[in-house]
Amino acid sequence: MKIRFLEFIAVILLAFLCSPNVVFGIRFVIDREECFSHNVKYEGDTVHVSFVVIKADSTWHSSHEGVDLVVKGPSGDQIQDYRDKISEKFEFVARQKGVHRFCFSNKSPYYETVDFDVHESHFTYYDQHAKDEHFNPLLEQISKLEEALYNIQFEQHWLEAQTERQAIVNEAMSKRAVHKAFYESAALIGASLLQVYLLRRLFERKLGMSRV
C-alpha cells in the first residue's frame, strides 16, 4: 500500500510538472488595434491579466500616451476598460465560460511594443476522482501549490516586463542627455568662434582706422 501511495504521488507530481500551463503570454507590436482571444473553460474562474508598453519605435517619444484595453465576455458584455495606460495588472471573475476578447488600441502615431499576459486560475476539487479520504486533502494541496506557482510565474513575468521597460526608458533618457550635451557644446563652440571672429574684425577695423 505504501509503494502504491508513493507511485501515485510520483505520477501526480509528474503530471503537474508536464501539464500545459493555463498561462497565455505574448509580446506584439501594435500600430492601431490588436485583439486577442482567451477561452475560459469554467464559469467562476479568476482571470489574471497584465500588460506593459515596453517601448515605442521613436527615439524622442517616451510613450506617455500608453494604450487602451477593452475586455469583453463571450456575450459581448464589457468587463474592463482602461485608457492611456503604460502598464496595468488586474483580475476579474469570469461570469461565463467561453471566449473572452482583449482589444488593444494605440492612439499615438508610433508603433509600440506591448507585453501581454493572461493567467486563468481554476481550483479543482477531487471528490469524484479519488474516493480515498487520505488522497483528497493531498490532491487539493497539490492543486493549491500548482496555482501558487503559476501566480508566482505570472507576477515574475510582469515584473520582468516592467524592468525591461524601465531599462529602455533609462537608456533613451541617457541618449537624449548625451545628444543635448553635444548640441549645447556645439552651440557654445559656435558662439565662441563667432565672438572670436567678430572681435578680430573689430580689431582689424580699429587698426586700419589708426593707420589712416
CSV table of C-alpha atoms in Angstrom, one decimal:
chain,number,residue,atom,x,y,z
A,1,MET,CA,0.0,0.0,0.0
A,2,LYS,CA,2.8,2.4,0.8
A,3,ILE,CA,4.5,1.6,-2.5
A,4,ARG,CA,1.3,2.4,-4.4
A,5,PHE,CA,0.9,5.6,-2.5
A,6,LEU,CA,4.4,6.7,-3.4
A,7,GLU,CA,3.8,5.7,-7.0
A,8,PHE,CA,0.6,7.7,-7.0
A,9,ILE,CA,2.3,10.8,-5.6
A,10,ALA,CA,5.1,10.4,-8.2
A,11,VAL,CA,2.5,10.3,-11.0
A,12,ILE,CA,0.7,13.3,-9.7
A,13,LEU,CA,3.9,15.4,-9.4
A,14,LEU,CA,5.0,14.3,-12.9
A,15,ALA,CA,1.6,15.2,-14.4
A,16,PHE,CA,1.9,18.6,-12.6
A,17,LEU,CA,5.4,19.3,-14.0
A,18,CYS,CA,4.5,18.2,-17.5
A,19,SER,CA,1.0,19.5,-17.8
A,20,PRO,CA,0.3,22.5,-20.1
A,21,ASN,CA,0.0,25.7,-18.2
A,22,VAL,CA,-3.1,27.9,-18.5
A,23,VAL,CA,-0.9,31.0,-18.9
A,24,PHE,CA,-1.1,32.9,-22.2
A,25,GLY,CA,1.8,35.4,-22.7
A,26,ILE,CA,2.7,37.2,-25.9
A,27,ARG,CA,4.7,40.2,-27.0
A,28,PHE,CA,3.5,42.1,-30.0
A,29,VAL,CA,3.9,45.4,-31.9
A,30,ILE,CA,0.7,47.5,-32.2
A,31,ASP,CA,0.0,50.1,-34.9
A,32,ARG,CA,-3.6,51.0,-34.3
A,33,GLU,CA,-5.6,48.0,-32.9
A,34,GLU,CA,-4.8,44.4,-32.0
A,35,CYS,CA,-7.3,41.9,-30.5
A,36,PHE,CA,-6.6,38.6,-28.7
A,37,SER,CA,-8.9,35.8,-27.5
A,38,HIS,CA,-8.7,33.5,-24.5
A,39,ASN,CA,-11.0,30.7,-23.8
A,40,VAL,CA,-12.1,30.5,-20.2
A,41,LYS,CA,-13.1,26.9,-19.6
A,42,TYR,CA,-15.0,27.2,-16.3
A,43,GLU,CA,-17.5,29.8,-15.1
A,44,GLY,CA,-16.3,31.4,-11.9
A,45,ASP,CA,-12.6,31.2,-12.7
A,46,THR,CA,-10.4,34.1,-11.8
A,47,VAL,CA,-8.6,35.6,-14.8
A,48,HIS,CA,-5.4,37.5,-14.2
A,49,VAL,CA,-4.3,40.0,-16.8
A,50,SER,CA,-1.2,42.2,-17.1
A,51,PHE,CA,0.3,44.3,-19.9
A,52,VAL,CA,3.3,46.6,-20.2
A,53,VAL,CA,4.2,49.0,-23.0
A,54,ILE,CA,7.8,48.1,-23.4
A,55,LYS,CA,8.9,50.7,-25.9
A,56,ALA,CA,7.8,52.9,-28.8
A,57,ASP,CA,9.5,53.0,-32.2
A,58,SER,CA,10.7,56.5,-31.8
A,59,THR,CA,13.9,57.8,-30.2
A,60,TRP,CA,12.2,61.0,-29.0
A,61,HIS,CA,8.9,59.5,-28.0
A,62,SER,CA,8.6,58.4,-24.4
A,63,SER,CA,5.2,56.7,-25.0
A,64,HIS,CA,3.3,58.8,-22.3
A,65,GLU,CA,0.1,58.2,-24.2
A,66,GLY,CA,0.1,54.5,-23.5
A,67,VAL,CA,-2.6,52.1,-24.9
A,68,ASP,CA,-6.2,51.4,-24.4
A,69,LEU,CA,-7.5,48.0,-23.4
A,70,VAL,CA,-11.1,46.8,-23.6
A,71,VAL,CA,-12.0,43.3,-22.2
A,72,LYS,CA,-15.3,41.7,-23.4
A,73,GLY,CA,-17.0,38.5,-22.3
A,74,PRO,CA,-18.4,35.7,-24.6
A,75,SER,CA,-21.8,37.5,-24.9
A,76,GLY,CA,-20.1,40.8,-25.9
A,77,ASP,CA,-20.6,42.5,-22.5
A,78,GLN,CA,-17.8,44.9,-21.5
A,79,ILE,CA,-15.8,43.6,-18.4
A,80,GLN,CA,-12.9,46.1,-18.2
A,81,ASP,CA,-11.9,49.4,-19.9
A,82,TYR,CA,-8.5,51.0,-19.4
A,83,ARG,CA,-7.4,54.2,-21.2
A,84,ASP,CA,-4.0,55.6,-21.8
A,85,LYS,CA,-2.2,53.1,-19.7
A,86,ILE,CA,1.6,52.3,-19.9
A,87,SER,CA,1.3,49.4,-17.5
A,88,GLU,CA,-1.6,47.6,-15.7
A,89,LYS,CA,-2.3,44.4,-13.8
A,90,PHE,CA,-5.8,43.4,-12.8
A,91,GLU,CA,-8.0,40.4,-12.4
A,92,PHE,CA,-11.7,39.6,-12.8
A,93,VAL,CA,-14.1,36.6,-12.1
A,94,ALA,CA,-15.5,35.1,-15.3
A,95,ARG,CA,-19.3,35.2,-15.1
A,96,GLN,CA,-19.5,32.9,-18.2
A,97,LYS,CA,-17.3,30.3,-19.7
A,98,GLY,CA,-16.2,30.8,-23.3
A,99,VAL,CA,-14.0,33.1,-25.4
A,100,HIS,CA,-13.1,36.4,-23.9
A,101,ARG,CA,-11.7,39.1,-26.1
A,102,PHE,CA,-8.9,41.6,-25.2
A,103,CYS,CA,-8.6,44.5,-27.6
A,104,PHE,CA,-5.7,47.0,-27.5
A,105,SER,CA,-5.8,50.4,-29.2
A,106,ASN,CA,-2.9,52.7,-29.9
A,107,LYS,CA,-3.7,56.4,-30.4
A,108,SER,CA,-0.1,57.5,-30.8
A,109,PRO,CA,1.5,57.9,-34.3
A,110,TYR,CA,4.2,55.4,-33.3
A,111,TYR,CA,4.4,51.6,-33.3
A,112,GLU,CA,4.5,50.4,-29.7
A,113,THR,CA,5.7,47.0,-28.3
A,114,VAL,CA,3.4,45.6,-25.7
A,115,ASP,CA,4.0,42.6,-23.4
A,116,PHE,CA,0.6,40.9,-22.7
A,117,ASP,CA,-0.1,38.1,-20.2
A,118,VAL,CA,-3.2,36.2,-19.2
A,119,HIS,CA,-3.5,33.6,-16.5
A,120,GLU,CA,-6.6,31.6,-15.6
A,121,SER,CA,-7.0,30.3,-12.0
A,122,HIS,CA,-9.1,27.2,-11.5
A,123,PHE,CA,-9.1,25.2,-8.3
A,124,THR,CA,-10.1,21.6,-8.9
A,125,TYR,CA,-11.9,19.5,-6.3
A,126,TYR,CA,-11.1,15.9,-6.5
A,127,ASP,CA,-14.1,14.4,-4.7
A,128,GLN,CA,-15.1,12.5,-7.8
A,129,HIS,CA,-11.6,11.5,-8.9
A,130,ALA,CA,-10.4,9.9,-5.7
A,131,LYS,CA,-12.5,8.2,-3.1
A,132,ASP,CA,-9.8,7.7,-0.6
A,133,GLU,CA,-10.2,10.3,2.2
A,134,HIS,CA,-6.4,10.4,2.5
A,135,PHE,CA,-5.9,11.3,-1.1
A,136,ASN,CA,-8.4,14.2,-1.3
A,137,PRO,CA,-6.6,16.6,1.0
A,138,LEU,CA,-3.3,15.8,-0.7
A,139,LEU,CA,-4.7,16.4,-4.1
A,140,GLU,CA,-6.2,19.7,-3.0
A,141,GLN,CA,-2.9,20.8,-1.6
A,142,ILE,CA,-1.1,19.9,-4.8
A,143,SER,CA,-3.7,21.9,-6.7
A,144,LYS,CA,-3.1,24.9,-4.4
A,145,LEU,CA,0.6,24.6,-4.8
A,146,GLU,CA,0.3,24.4,-8.6
A,147,GLU,CA,-1.9,27.6,-8.5
A,148,ALA,CA,0.6,29.4,-6.3
A,149,LEU,CA,3.5,28.5,-8.6
A,150,TYR,CA,1.5,29.8,-11.6
A,151,ASN,CA,0.8,33.0,-9.8
A,152,ILE,CA,4.5,33.5,-9.0
A,153,GLN,CA,5.3,32.9,-12.6
A,154,PHE,CA,2.6,35.5,-13.6
A,155,GLU,CA,4.0,38.1,-11.2
A,156,GLN,CA,7.6,37.4,-12.3
A,157,HIS,CA,6.7,37.9,-16.0
A,158,TRP,CA,5.0,41.2,-15.2
A,159,LEU,CA,8.0,42.4,-13.1
A,160,GLU,CA,10.4,41.4,-15.8
A,161,ALA,CA,8.5,43.4,-18.4
A,162,GLN,CA,8.4,46.4,-16.1
A,163,THR,CA,12.2,46.1,-15.5
A,164,GLU,CA,12.8,45.9,-19.3
A,165,ARG,CA,10.7,48.9,-20.0
A,166,GLN,CA,12.5,50.9,-17.3
A,167,ALA,CA,15.8,49.9,-18.7
A,168,ILE,CA,14.7,51.1,-22.2
A,169,VAL,CA,13.4,54.4,-20.7
A,170,ASN,CA,16.7,55.0,-18.9
A,171,GLU,CA,18.7,54.2,-22.0
A,172,ALA,CA,16.6,56.6,-24.0
A,173,MET,CA,16.9,59.3,-21.4
A,174,SER,CA,20.7,58.8,-21.4
A,175,LYS,CA,20.9,59.1,-25.1
A,176,ARG,CA,18.8,62.3,-25.0
A,177,ALA,CA,21.1,63.7,-22.3
A,178,VAL,CA,24.1,62.9,-24.4
A,179,HIS,CA,22.6,64.5,-27.5
A,180,LYS,CA,21.5,67.5,-25.6
A,181,ALA,CA,25.0,67.9,-24.1
A,182,PHE,CA,26.5,67.5,-27.6
A,183,TYR,CA,24.2,70.2,-29.1
A,184,GLU,CA,24.9,72.5,-26.2
A,185,SER,CA,28.6,72.1,-26.6
A,186,ALA,CA,28.4,72.6,-30.4
A,187,ALA,CA,26.3,75.8,-29.8
A,188,LEU,CA,28.9,77.0,-27.2
A,189,ILE,CA,31.8,76.4,-29.6
A,190,GLY,CA,30.0,78.1,-32.4
A,191,ALA,CA,29.2,81.1,-30.2
A,192,SER,CA,32.8,81.3,-29.1
A,193,LEU,CA,34.1,81.1,-32.7
A,194,LEU,CA,31.6,83.8,-33.7
A,195,GLN,CA,32.8,86.0,-30.9
A,196,VAL,CA,36.5,85.5,-31.9
A,197,TYR,CA,35.6,86.3,-35.5
A,198,LEU,CA,33.8,89.5,-34.5
A,199,LEU,CA,36.5,90.6,-32.2
A,200,ARG,CA,39.1,90.0,-34.8
A,201,ARG,CA,37.1,92.1,-37.4
A,202,LEU,CA,36.7,94.8,-34.8
A,203,PHE,CA,40.4,94.9,-34.0
A,204,GLU,CA,41.3,94.9,-37.7
A,205,ARG,CA,38.9,97.8,-38.4
A,206,LYS,CA,40.3,99.8,-35.4
A,207,LEU,CA,43.9,99.1,-36.6
A,208,GLY,CA,43.0,100.3,-40.1
A,209,MET,CA,41.5,103.5,-38.8
A,210,SER,CA,44.5,104.2,-36.6
A,211,ARG,CA,46.9,103.8,-39.5
A,212,VAL,CA,44.9,106.3,-41.5
